[in-house]
Tab-separated table of C-alpha atoms and ligand atoms in Angstrom:
chain	number	residue	atom	x	y	z
A	1	MET	CA	0.000	0.000	0.000
A	2	ILE	CA	1.388	3.434	-0.911
A	3	GLY	CA	0.202	6.460	1.039
A	4	PHE	CA	-0.689	9.651	-0.842
A	5	GLU	CA	-2.059	11.533	2.151
A	6	LEU	CA	-0.086	14.428	3.641
A	7	THR	CA	0.461	14.206	7.396
A	8	GLN	CA	-1.378	16.584	9.746
A	9	GLU	CA	1.873	18.507	10.198
A	10	GLN	CA	2.407	18.795	6.443
A	11	LYS	CA	-1.161	20.045	5.995
A	12	GLN	CA	-0.497	22.645	8.680
A	13	PHE	CA	2.672	23.844	6.941
A	14	GLN	CA	0.798	23.958	3.643
A	15	LYS	CA	-1.921	26.106	5.189
A	16	LEU	CA	0.596	28.331	6.951
A	17	ALA	CA	2.479	28.888	3.680
A	18	ARG	CA	-0.720	29.363	1.654
A	19	ASP	CA	-2.080	31.967	4.085
A	20	PHE	CA	1.321	33.674	4.211
A	21	VAL	CA	1.491	33.873	0.426
A	22	ARG	CA	-2.059	35.231	0.141
A	23	GLU	CA	-1.520	37.885	2.818
A	24	ARG	CA	2.145	38.833	2.469
A	25	VAL	CA	3.440	37.817	-0.964
A	26	ILE	CA	0.714	38.259	-3.598
A	27	PRO	CA	-0.163	41.857	-2.574
A	28	VAL	CA	3.460	43.053	-3.021
A	29	ALA	CA	4.756	40.767	-5.793
A	30	ALA	CA	3.965	43.040	-8.753
A	31	ARG	CA	5.559	46.053	-7.039
A	32	HIS	CA	8.808	44.238	-6.236
A	33	ASP	CA	8.872	42.911	-9.804
A	34	ARG	CA	8.317	46.332	-11.352
A	35	ASP	CA	10.819	48.149	-9.109
A	36	ALA	CA	13.270	45.222	-8.838
A	37	THR	CA	13.419	45.704	-5.067
A	38	TYR	CA	14.418	43.303	-2.330
A	39	PRO	CA	11.359	42.285	-0.277
A	40	ALA	CA	12.901	42.808	3.172
A	41	ASP	CA	9.469	43.024	4.792
A	42	VAL	CA	8.458	39.643	3.343
A	43	VAL	CA	11.691	38.010	4.534
A	44	GLU	CA	11.092	39.382	8.029
A	45	ALA	CA	7.500	38.167	7.989
A	46	ALA	CA	8.568	34.717	6.729
A	47	PHE	CA	11.046	34.499	9.588
A	48	ALA	CA	8.390	35.584	12.087
A	49	VAL	CA	5.971	32.796	11.067
A	50	GLY	CA	8.691	30.126	10.816
A	51	LEU	CA	8.983	29.822	7.033
A	52	LEU	CA	12.621	30.843	6.661
A	53	ASN	CA	15.588	28.429	6.705
A	54	VAL	CA	13.215	25.593	7.560
A	55	GLY	CA	15.837	22.904	6.854
A	56	ILE	CA	18.060	23.864	9.813
A	57	PRO	CA	18.154	20.920	12.250
A	58	GLY	CA	16.262	21.029	15.534
A	59	ALA	CA	19.541	20.379	17.417
A	60	VAL	CA	20.675	23.942	16.649
A	61	GLY	CA	17.296	25.623	17.014
A	62	GLY	CA	15.812	25.097	13.536
A	63	ALA	CA	12.558	23.479	12.435
A	64	GLY	CA	14.427	20.515	10.904
A	65	LEU	CA	11.917	20.073	8.087
A	66	GLU	CA	12.412	17.387	5.472
A	67	LEU	CA	12.560	17.846	1.714
A	68	LEU	CA	8.913	16.910	1.174
A	69	ASP	CA	7.895	19.613	3.671
A	70	GLU	CA	10.089	22.078	1.779
A	71	ALA	CA	8.472	21.055	-1.487
A	72	ILE	CA	5.012	21.669	-0.041
A	73	ILE	CA	6.078	25.130	1.144
A	74	GLY	CA	7.979	25.829	-2.098
A	75	GLU	CA	4.868	25.192	-4.191
A	76	GLU	CA	3.015	27.870	-2.228
A	77	PHE	CA	5.875	30.394	-2.595
A	78	GLY	CA	5.989	29.665	-6.332
A	79	TYR	CA	2.247	30.276	-6.538
A	80	GLY	CA	2.732	33.718	-5.021
A	81	CYS	CA	5.922	34.938	-6.727
A	82	MET	CA	8.919	33.016	-8.066
A	83	GLY	CA	11.207	35.979	-7.333
A	84	ILE	CA	10.241	35.980	-3.657
A	85	TYR	CA	10.431	32.175	-3.708
A	86	THR	CA	14.081	32.497	-4.771
A	87	VAL	CA	14.940	34.978	-2.022
A	88	LEU	CA	13.549	32.572	0.576
A	89	MET	CA	14.587	29.229	-0.916
A	90	ALA	CA	18.080	30.206	-2.114
A	91	SER	CA	18.884	30.411	1.579
A	92	GLU	CA	17.873	26.744	1.949
A	93	LEU	CA	20.281	26.087	-0.960
A	94	GLY	CA	23.005	27.933	0.957
A	95	ILE	CA	22.543	25.861	4.109
A	96	THR	CA	22.288	22.490	2.341
A	97	PRO	CA	26.071	21.844	1.922
A	98	LEU	CA	26.340	22.259	5.704
A	99	LEU	CA	23.440	19.852	6.251
A	100	ILE	CA	25.153	17.315	4.001
A	101	ALA	CA	28.761	17.592	5.105
A	102	GLY	CA	29.044	20.148	7.923
A	103	SER	CA	30.205	19.220	11.426
A	104	ARG	CA	28.180	19.777	14.591
A	105	GLU	CA	30.493	22.738	15.399
A	106	GLN	CA	29.814	24.250	11.963
A	107	HIS	CA	26.070	23.840	12.492
A	108	GLU	CA	26.410	25.733	15.791
A	109	GLN	CA	28.646	28.391	14.260
A	110	PHE	CA	26.921	29.056	10.930
A	111	LEU	CA	23.373	27.668	11.062
A	112	ALA	CA	22.288	28.508	14.602
A	113	PRO	CA	22.567	32.321	14.028
A	114	LEU	CA	20.219	31.997	11.032
A	115	THR	CA	17.484	30.791	13.390
A	116	ARG	CA	17.687	34.007	15.418
A	117	GLY	CA	16.712	36.560	12.807
A	118	PRO	CA	15.657	37.133	9.198
A	119	ARG	CA	19.103	36.182	7.886
A	120	LEU	CA	20.129	34.394	4.723
A	121	ALA	CA	22.744	31.981	3.427
A	122	ALA	CA	23.933	31.655	-0.176
A	123	PHE	CA	25.520	29.071	-2.473
A	124	ALA	CA	28.382	30.267	-4.685
A	125	LEU	CA	29.268	27.775	-7.409
A	126	SER	CA	28.817	29.463	-10.832
A	127	GLU	CA	31.611	31.578	-12.298
A	128	PRO	CA	31.769	33.972	-15.249
A	129	ASN	CA	33.411	31.257	-17.378
A	130	ASN	CA	31.977	28.197	-15.621
A	131	GLY	CA	28.295	27.388	-15.366
A	132	SER	CA	27.461	23.828	-16.334
A	133	ASP	CA	31.050	22.525	-16.020
A	134	ALA	CA	31.000	22.674	-12.248
A	135	ALA	CA	34.285	20.750	-11.898
A	136	GLY	CA	36.229	23.324	-13.936
A	137	LEU	CA	36.351	25.997	-11.245
A	138	ALA	CA	38.760	28.935	-11.542
A	139	THR	CA	38.241	30.355	-8.041
A	140	LYS	CA	41.320	29.420	-6.010
A	141	ALA	CA	41.529	28.090	-2.450
A	142	GLU	CA	45.096	28.225	-1.125
A	143	PHE	CA	45.888	26.474	2.139
A	144	ASP	CA	48.144	28.693	4.218
A	145	GLY	CA	48.847	27.288	7.687
A	146	ASP	CA	45.554	27.177	9.522
A	147	GLU	CA	43.884	29.486	7.014
A	148	ILE	CA	42.409	29.209	3.534
A	149	VAL	CA	42.793	32.109	1.095
A	150	ILE	CA	40.016	32.475	-1.481
A	151	THR	CA	40.646	34.378	-4.715
A	152	GLY	CA	38.291	34.605	-7.677
A	153	THR	CA	34.899	35.729	-8.950
A	154	LYS	CA	31.500	34.066	-8.684
A	155	THR	CA	28.428	35.155	-10.582
A	156	TRP	CA	24.613	34.671	-10.718
A	157	ILE	CA	24.596	34.181	-6.936
A	158	SER	CA	21.119	34.647	-5.467
A	159	ASN	CA	21.331	36.512	-2.130
A	160	GLY	CA	25.168	36.422	-2.390
A	161	GLY	CA	25.765	40.045	-1.357
A	162	ILE	CA	23.191	40.212	1.458
A	163	ALA	CA	23.638	36.774	2.995
A	164	ASP	CA	25.541	36.205	6.246
A	165	PHE	CA	27.789	33.811	4.351
A	166	ASN	CA	28.315	32.085	1.037
A	167	VAL	CA	29.348	28.467	0.735
A	168	VAL	CA	32.034	28.944	-1.900
A	169	PHE	CA	33.298	26.170	-4.178
A	170	ALA	CA	36.940	26.587	-5.193
A	171	THR	CA	39.943	24.653	-6.425
A	172	PHE	CA	43.265	24.113	-4.676
A	173	ASP	CA	44.637	22.271	-7.737
A	174	PRO	CA	42.913	22.764	-11.108
A	175	GLY	CA	44.924	19.851	-12.527
A	176	LEU	CA	42.969	17.484	-10.262
A	177	LYS	CA	39.638	18.680	-11.740
A	178	HIS	CA	36.797	17.744	-9.348
A	179	ARG	CA	39.204	15.983	-6.954
A	180	GLY	CA	40.964	19.327	-6.389
A	181	THR	CA	37.871	21.182	-5.125
A	182	VAL	CA	36.723	22.316	-1.687
A	183	ALA	CA	33.587	23.855	-0.172
A	184	VAL	CA	34.353	26.743	2.171
A	185	VAL	CA	32.093	28.982	4.243
A	186	VAL	CA	33.050	32.601	3.545
A	187	GLU	CA	31.327	35.202	5.682
A	188	THR	CA	30.378	38.385	3.829
A	189	ASP	CA	32.062	40.642	6.393
A	190	ARG	CA	35.540	39.253	5.702
A	191	PRO	CA	38.120	41.753	4.360
A	192	GLY	CA	38.626	41.305	0.621
A	193	PHE	CA	35.021	40.293	-0.060
A	194	SER	CA	32.864	42.557	-2.235
A	195	SER	CA	29.701	42.168	-4.262
A	196	ASN	CA	27.947	43.874	-7.171
A	197	GLN	CA	24.234	43.422	-7.726
A	198	LEU	CA	23.405	42.373	-11.293
A	199	HIS	CA	20.648	44.362	-12.970
A	200	GLY	CA	18.469	43.924	-16.041
A	201	LYS	CA	16.894	40.522	-15.365
A	202	LEU	CA	13.960	39.303	-17.464
A	203	GLY	CA	12.111	37.985	-14.411
A	204	GLN	CA	12.407	37.086	-10.723
A	205	ARG	CA	13.212	40.733	-10.218
A	206	ALA	CA	12.410	40.671	-6.475
A	207	SER	CA	15.363	38.358	-6.016
A	208	PRO	CA	18.740	40.114	-5.850
A	209	THR	CA	21.458	38.372	-7.873
A	210	TYR	CA	25.146	39.135	-7.373
A	211	GLU	CA	28.596	38.934	-8.755
A	212	LEU	CA	30.937	38.185	-5.846
A	213	VAL	CA	34.605	39.119	-5.783
A	214	PHE	CA	37.035	37.352	-3.422
A	215	ASP	CA	40.291	39.262	-3.334
A	216	GLY	CA	42.514	37.070	-1.171
A	217	VAL	CA	39.808	36.516	1.466
A	218	ARG	CA	41.238	34.676	4.466
A	219	VAL	CA	39.077	32.301	6.493
A	220	PRO	CA	40.063	29.771	9.174
A	221	ALA	CA	40.654	26.276	7.790
A	222	SER	CA	37.817	25.195	10.087
A	223	ASN	CA	35.446	26.916	7.613
A	224	MET	CA	36.042	24.085	5.133
A	225	VAL	CA	32.921	21.931	4.773
A	226	GLY	CA	33.729	18.224	4.433
A	227	GLN	CA	37.187	17.167	3.316
A	228	ARG	CA	39.730	18.557	0.888
A	229	GLY	CA	38.815	17.268	-2.585
A	230	GLU	CA	35.124	16.818	-1.774
A	231	GLY	CA	33.847	20.221	-2.919
A	232	PHE	CA	32.413	19.093	-6.250
A	233	LYS	CA	30.617	16.086	-4.788
A	234	ILE	CA	29.140	18.224	-2.002
A	235	ALA	CA	27.873	20.650	-4.665
A	236	MET	CA	26.338	17.784	-6.673
A	237	ARG	CA	24.687	16.239	-3.629
A	238	THR	CA	23.349	19.657	-2.658
A	239	LEU	CA	21.787	20.209	-6.076
A	240	ASP	CA	20.343	16.682	-6.090
A	241	ARG	CA	18.268	17.847	-3.124
A	242	THR	CA	17.500	21.439	-4.012
A	243	ARG	CA	16.282	20.684	-7.545
A	244	VAL	CA	13.238	19.201	-5.797
A	245	PRO	CA	12.017	22.520	-4.346
A	246	VAL	CA	12.754	24.175	-7.719
A	247	ALA	CA	10.360	21.637	-9.242
A	248	ALA	CA	7.854	22.433	-6.503
A	249	GLY	CA	8.081	26.169	-7.185
A	250	SER	CA	7.395	25.422	-10.846
A	251	VAL	CA	4.327	23.407	-9.835
A	252	GLY	CA	3.174	26.458	-7.878
A	253	VAL	CA	3.572	28.640	-10.964
A	254	MET	CA	1.518	26.154	-12.991
A	255	ARG	CA	-1.222	26.117	-10.380
A	256	ARG	CA	-1.322	29.909	-10.459
A	257	ALA	CA	-1.384	29.963	-14.280
A	258	LEU	CA	-4.289	27.505	-14.226
A	259	ASP	CA	-6.263	29.408	-11.559
A	260	GLU	CA	-5.817	32.729	-13.339
A	261	SER	CA	-6.683	31.194	-16.717
A	262	ALA	CA	-9.794	29.394	-15.449
A	263	ARG	CA	-11.045	32.553	-13.736
A	264	TYR	CA	-10.465	34.647	-16.861
A	265	ALA	CA	-12.016	32.010	-19.155
A	266	ARG	CA	-15.221	32.034	-17.094
A	267	GLU	CA	-15.400	35.847	-17.087
A	268	ARG	CA	-14.266	36.793	-20.576
A	269	GLN	CA	-17.126	37.006	-23.059
A	270	ALA	CA	-16.706	36.364	-26.792
A	271	PHE	CA	-19.086	35.216	-29.502
A	272	GLY	CA	-22.019	35.573	-27.108
A	273	GLY	CA	-20.707	33.789	-24.014
A	274	PRO	CA	-17.735	33.015	-21.777
A	275	ILE	CA	-14.682	31.709	-23.651
A	276	ALA	CA	-14.593	28.750	-21.214
A	277	ARG	CA	-17.312	27.216	-23.466
A	278	PHE	CA	-14.794	26.626	-26.238
A	279	GLN	CA	-12.873	23.381	-26.474
A	280	ALA	CA	-9.830	25.318	-27.693
A	281	ILE	CA	-9.719	26.925	-24.230
A	282	GLN	CA	-10.809	23.815	-22.334
A	283	PHE	CA	-8.015	21.732	-23.867
A	284	LYS	CA	-5.420	24.282	-22.788
A	285	LEU	CA	-6.786	24.197	-19.224
A	286	ALA	CA	-6.846	20.385	-19.277
A	287	ASN	CA	-3.268	20.191	-20.527
A	288	MET	CA	-2.139	22.533	-17.754
A	289	LYS	CA	-3.925	20.355	-15.210
A	290	ILE	CA	-2.340	17.160	-16.597
A	291	ALA	CA	1.144	18.664	-16.356
A	292	LEU	CA	0.492	20.156	-12.912
A	293	GLU	CA	-0.661	16.870	-11.360
A	294	THR	CA	2.088	14.845	-13.064
A	295	ALA	CA	4.815	17.270	-12.024
A	296	ARG	CA	3.597	17.465	-8.432
A	297	TRP	CA	3.613	13.694	-7.940
A	298	GLN	CA	7.066	13.375	-9.491
A	299	THR	CA	8.272	16.158	-7.188
A	300	TYR	CA	6.789	14.486	-4.092
A	301	HIS	CA	8.292	11.171	-5.180
A	302	ALA	CA	11.782	12.661	-5.555
A	303	ALA	CA	11.424	14.324	-2.126
A	304	TRP	CA	10.225	11.073	-0.571
A	305	LEU	CA	13.217	9.195	-2.006
A	306	ALA	CA	15.575	11.775	-0.491
A	307	ASP	CA	13.768	11.803	2.860
A	308	THR	CA	13.891	8.002	3.084
A	309	GLY	CA	17.614	7.935	2.307
A	310	GLN	CA	17.301	6.435	-1.170
A	311	PRO	CA	19.082	7.499	-4.378
A	312	HIS	CA	17.188	10.494	-5.722
A	313	ALA	CA	19.474	12.304	-8.213
A	314	GLU	CA	17.625	11.016	-11.278
A	315	ALA	CA	14.148	11.537	-9.788
A	316	ALA	CA	15.084	15.098	-8.800
A	317	ALA	CA	16.404	15.822	-12.300
A	318	ILE	CA	13.198	14.453	-13.862
A	319	ALA	CA	11.056	16.528	-11.505
A	320	LYS	CA	13.054	19.716	-12.096
A	321	ALA	CA	13.165	19.405	-15.885
A	322	TYR	CA	9.571	18.281	-16.332
A	323	ALA	CA	8.030	20.724	-13.870
A	324	SER	CA	9.910	23.776	-15.119
A	325	ASP	CA	9.470	22.955	-18.824
A	326	SER	CA	5.751	22.353	-18.349
A	327	ALA	CA	5.395	25.433	-16.184
A	328	PHE	CA	6.968	27.577	-18.884
A	329	GLU	CA	4.614	26.010	-21.429
A	330	ALA	CA	1.612	26.529	-19.112
A	331	THR	CA	2.395	30.210	-18.628
A	332	GLN	CA	2.575	30.712	-22.392
A	333	GLU	CA	-0.813	29.050	-22.760
A	334	ALA	CA	-2.147	31.267	-19.991
A	335	ILE	CA	-1.044	34.290	-22.016
A	336	ASN	CA	-2.749	32.804	-25.080
A	337	ILE	CA	-5.992	32.430	-23.105
A	338	PHE	CA	-5.763	36.044	-21.923
A	339	GLY	CA	-4.981	37.202	-25.478
A	340	GLY	CA	-3.807	40.814	-25.686
A	341	TYR	CA	-4.444	41.346	-21.972
A	342	GLY	CA	-2.033	38.514	-21.216
A	343	TYR	CA	0.761	40.536	-22.800
A	344	MET	CA	0.195	43.458	-20.436
A	345	ASN	CA	1.698	43.702	-16.960
A	346	GLU	CA	-1.652	44.885	-15.607
A	347	TYR	CA	-2.582	41.175	-15.581
A	348	PRO	CA	-0.531	38.591	-13.660
A	349	VAL	CA	0.286	36.032	-16.339
A	350	GLU	CA	3.161	37.673	-18.236
A	351	LYS	CA	5.113	37.852	-14.964
A	352	LEU	CA	4.569	34.129	-14.417
A	353	MET	CA	6.209	33.397	-17.766
A	354	ARG	CA	9.159	35.766	-17.239
A	355	ASP	CA	9.749	34.420	-13.742
A	356	VAL	CA	9.530	30.698	-14.473
A	357	LYS	CA	11.919	30.937	-17.424
A	358	LEU	CA	14.715	30.954	-14.845
A	359	ASN	CA	13.534	27.628	-13.387
A	360	GLN	CA	14.620	26.000	-16.642
A	361	ILE	CA	18.096	27.489	-16.210
A	362	TYR	CA	19.147	27.712	-12.579
A	363	GLU	CA	20.308	24.904	-10.282
A	364	GLY	CA	21.469	23.128	-13.446
A	365	THR	CA	19.990	23.890	-16.857
A	366	ASN	CA	17.362	21.476	-18.118
A	367	GLU	CA	19.938	20.265	-20.635
A	368	ILE	CA	22.133	19.276	-17.662
A	369	GLN	CA	19.111	17.534	-16.055
A	370	ARG	CA	18.684	15.508	-19.248
A	371	LEU	CA	22.367	14.647	-19.190
A	372	VAL	CA	22.015	13.403	-15.593
A	373	ILE	CA	18.908	11.382	-16.537
A	374	ALA	CA	20.582	9.896	-19.636
A	375	ARG	CA	23.616	8.846	-17.583
A	376	HIS	CA	21.310	6.952	-15.218
A	377	VAL	CA	19.485	5.362	-18.152
A	378	LEU	CA	22.771	4.230	-19.680
A	379	GLU	CA	24.403	3.132	-16.431
O	401	COS	N1	26.374	12.948	-6.241
O	401	COS	C1	27.545	12.472	-5.751
O	401	COS	N2	28.653	12.333	-6.518
O	401	COS	C2	28.524	12.676	-7.819
O	401	COS	C3	27.342	13.156	-8.382
O	401	COS	C4	26.225	13.271	-7.523
O	401	COS	N3	25.054	13.702	-7.994
O	401	COS	N4	27.521	13.400	-9.704
O	401	COS	C5	28.792	13.085	-9.952
O	401	COS	N5	29.406	12.635	-8.831
O	401	COS	C6	30.778	12.143	-8.673
O	401	COS	C7	31.081	11.044	-9.686
O	401	COS	O1	30.726	9.783	-9.177
O	401	COS	C8	32.565	11.193	-9.870
O	401	COS	O2	33.215	10.625	-8.753
O	401	COS	P1	34.599	9.785	-8.843
O	401	COS	O3	35.622	10.697	-9.427
O	401	COS	O4	34.877	9.390	-7.442
O	401	COS	O5	34.299	8.638	-9.753
O	401	COS	C9	32.756	12.708	-9.763
O	401	COS	O6	31.672	13.210	-8.997
O	401	COS	C10	32.809	13.414	-11.105
O	401	COS	O7	31.604	13.139	-11.753
O	401	COS	P2	31.375	13.337	-13.323
O	401	COS	O8	32.546	12.737	-14.048
O	401	COS	O9	30.013	12.838	-13.641
O	401	COS	O10	31.456	14.914	-13.467
O	401	COS	P3	31.297	15.836	-14.743
O	401	COS	O11	32.416	16.795	-14.751
O	401	COS	O12	31.036	14.998	-15.948
O	401	COS	O13	30.002	16.743	-14.381
O	401	COS	C11	27.695	17.382	-14.420
O	401	COS	C12	28.754	16.263	-14.222
O	401	COS	C13	27.709	18.035	-15.763
O	401	COS	C14	26.397	16.621	-14.197
O	401	COS	C15	27.895	18.452	-13.309
O	401	COS	O14	29.027	19.249	-13.580
O	401	COS	C16	26.702	19.343	-13.124
O	401	COS	O15	25.698	18.958	-12.504
O	401	COS	N6	26.749	20.593	-13.642
O	401	COS	C17	25.704	21.548	-13.445
O	401	COS	C18	26.068	22.441	-12.322
O	401	COS	C19	24.897	23.228	-11.830
O	401	COS	O16	23.836	22.678	-11.559
O	401	COS	N7	25.079	24.552	-11.674
O	401	COS	C20	24.071	25.390	-11.152
O	401	COS	C21	24.664	26.161	-10.030
O	401	COS	S1	23.506	26.619	-8.815
O	401	COS	S2	22.406	27.989	-9.590
C-alpha cells in the first residue's frame, strides 16, 4: 500500500504557507517585480511565522523540516511569486552543503545564528566562465597554515551580497579537476570580499542576484565543509536535493497559471458567451492540469526518495526538468488564453512566464538535467 495523504503537520505547513502567500506575498509581488526591489518586509514576515531556513536541524534551534515539507512550502511560494520564492529558498540552498557535510560545530557556528533573525545563506558555485562545467572551477583556495585564502569571482549568486555567508566552491589544484575542489564557508564581512548586484533581469526581479569578488579573502581552515577534494561532490549532492524545491516552485507557478486562466475564461465574453465554453480553451486548461498533477507527484516522489535515504538524483532531475518545462509552457498558454491582456503587466500572467523561465536554467539547466537522466538510463 502506498500512502498519498499528507500528514497533519504537512497540511499545517501547507496552510501556513498558503495563508502567508495570500496575505504577504501576492499583494506586493507586482511592485517588487516592477521596481526590482528586495522584499525585506516579506523576509522578516517569513522568519516571524517560521517559514525561513526551515531545513536547519532542531539540534541547533531550527525546524528541521524534510525535503517533502520544503516542497510543499515551495509550491506555495511559487504560486505567489517566483522571485520571492528564490529569495527565501536560495537560503535553503546555501545551508544544504552544511546539512550534508558540515560538522556539529559548523552547524552551531553558521546555522544557529540563522534561526535568530531574518538572515540568509547563499551558495556560490557558478563563475563567469563556468556554469554547467561545475568541476572546472577557476576560483582558487590556497591552504596557508591554519587558514584558507580564497581568490576569484563568482556570478549569478542569489542573495550572495546580502547573505551572512556564502558556501564557496573553489579549487586548490585545477589539474585534479573535481578531486581538487573544496567547499568553504566565507562570511560576507571578511576583508577582501565585495559584491555587485546584477541588474536587467527578465524575471524574478524581487530576487537580488550578485557577482561576488574574493580578493585574497582569508578564512580559518575550520570553515572548510567536508574534506579537501570533496567540494564538487558536495555541490552535486546539494543540487540533487534542491532541484526538488525548484520543481515544486514550478508546480506552484503552474497552479497559479491555471487558476488565473480558469477565472479569466469564465469571465471573458466572446461570440455571445464566456470563452470557457470553447474546447480550444478547455483543452489548454486540461493540458495545464495534466502537467500540474504529473509534475507534483514526481516532485513528491523525488522528495520522498531523499527523505527516506534512497538514491534520488535522477528523480530530482526528472522533476526539475519536467516541472519547469511544463510550467513555462503553461504560462505561455495562460497568455494565449488572456490574449492581448495577457501581454500586459496589468494582468498577472506575463510575470509568471518571465519568472519561471529561470527555473529551466538555474540549479542546473534542463539540458544538464537531461544529461544526468541519460547517464542513469545508460548506467
Ligand atoms: N552525487 C555524488 N557524486 C557525484 C554526483 C552526484 N550527484 N555526480 C557526480 N558525482 C561524482 C562522480 O561519481 C565522480 O566521482 P569519482 O571521481 O569518485 O568517480 C565525480 O563526482 C565526477 O563526476 P562526473 O565525471 O560525472 O562529473 P562531470 O564533470 O562529468 O560533471 C555534471 C557532471 C555536468 C552533471 C555536473 O558538472 C553538473 O551537474 N553541472 C551543473 C552544475 C549546476 O547545476 N550549476 C548550477 C549552479 S547553482 S544555480
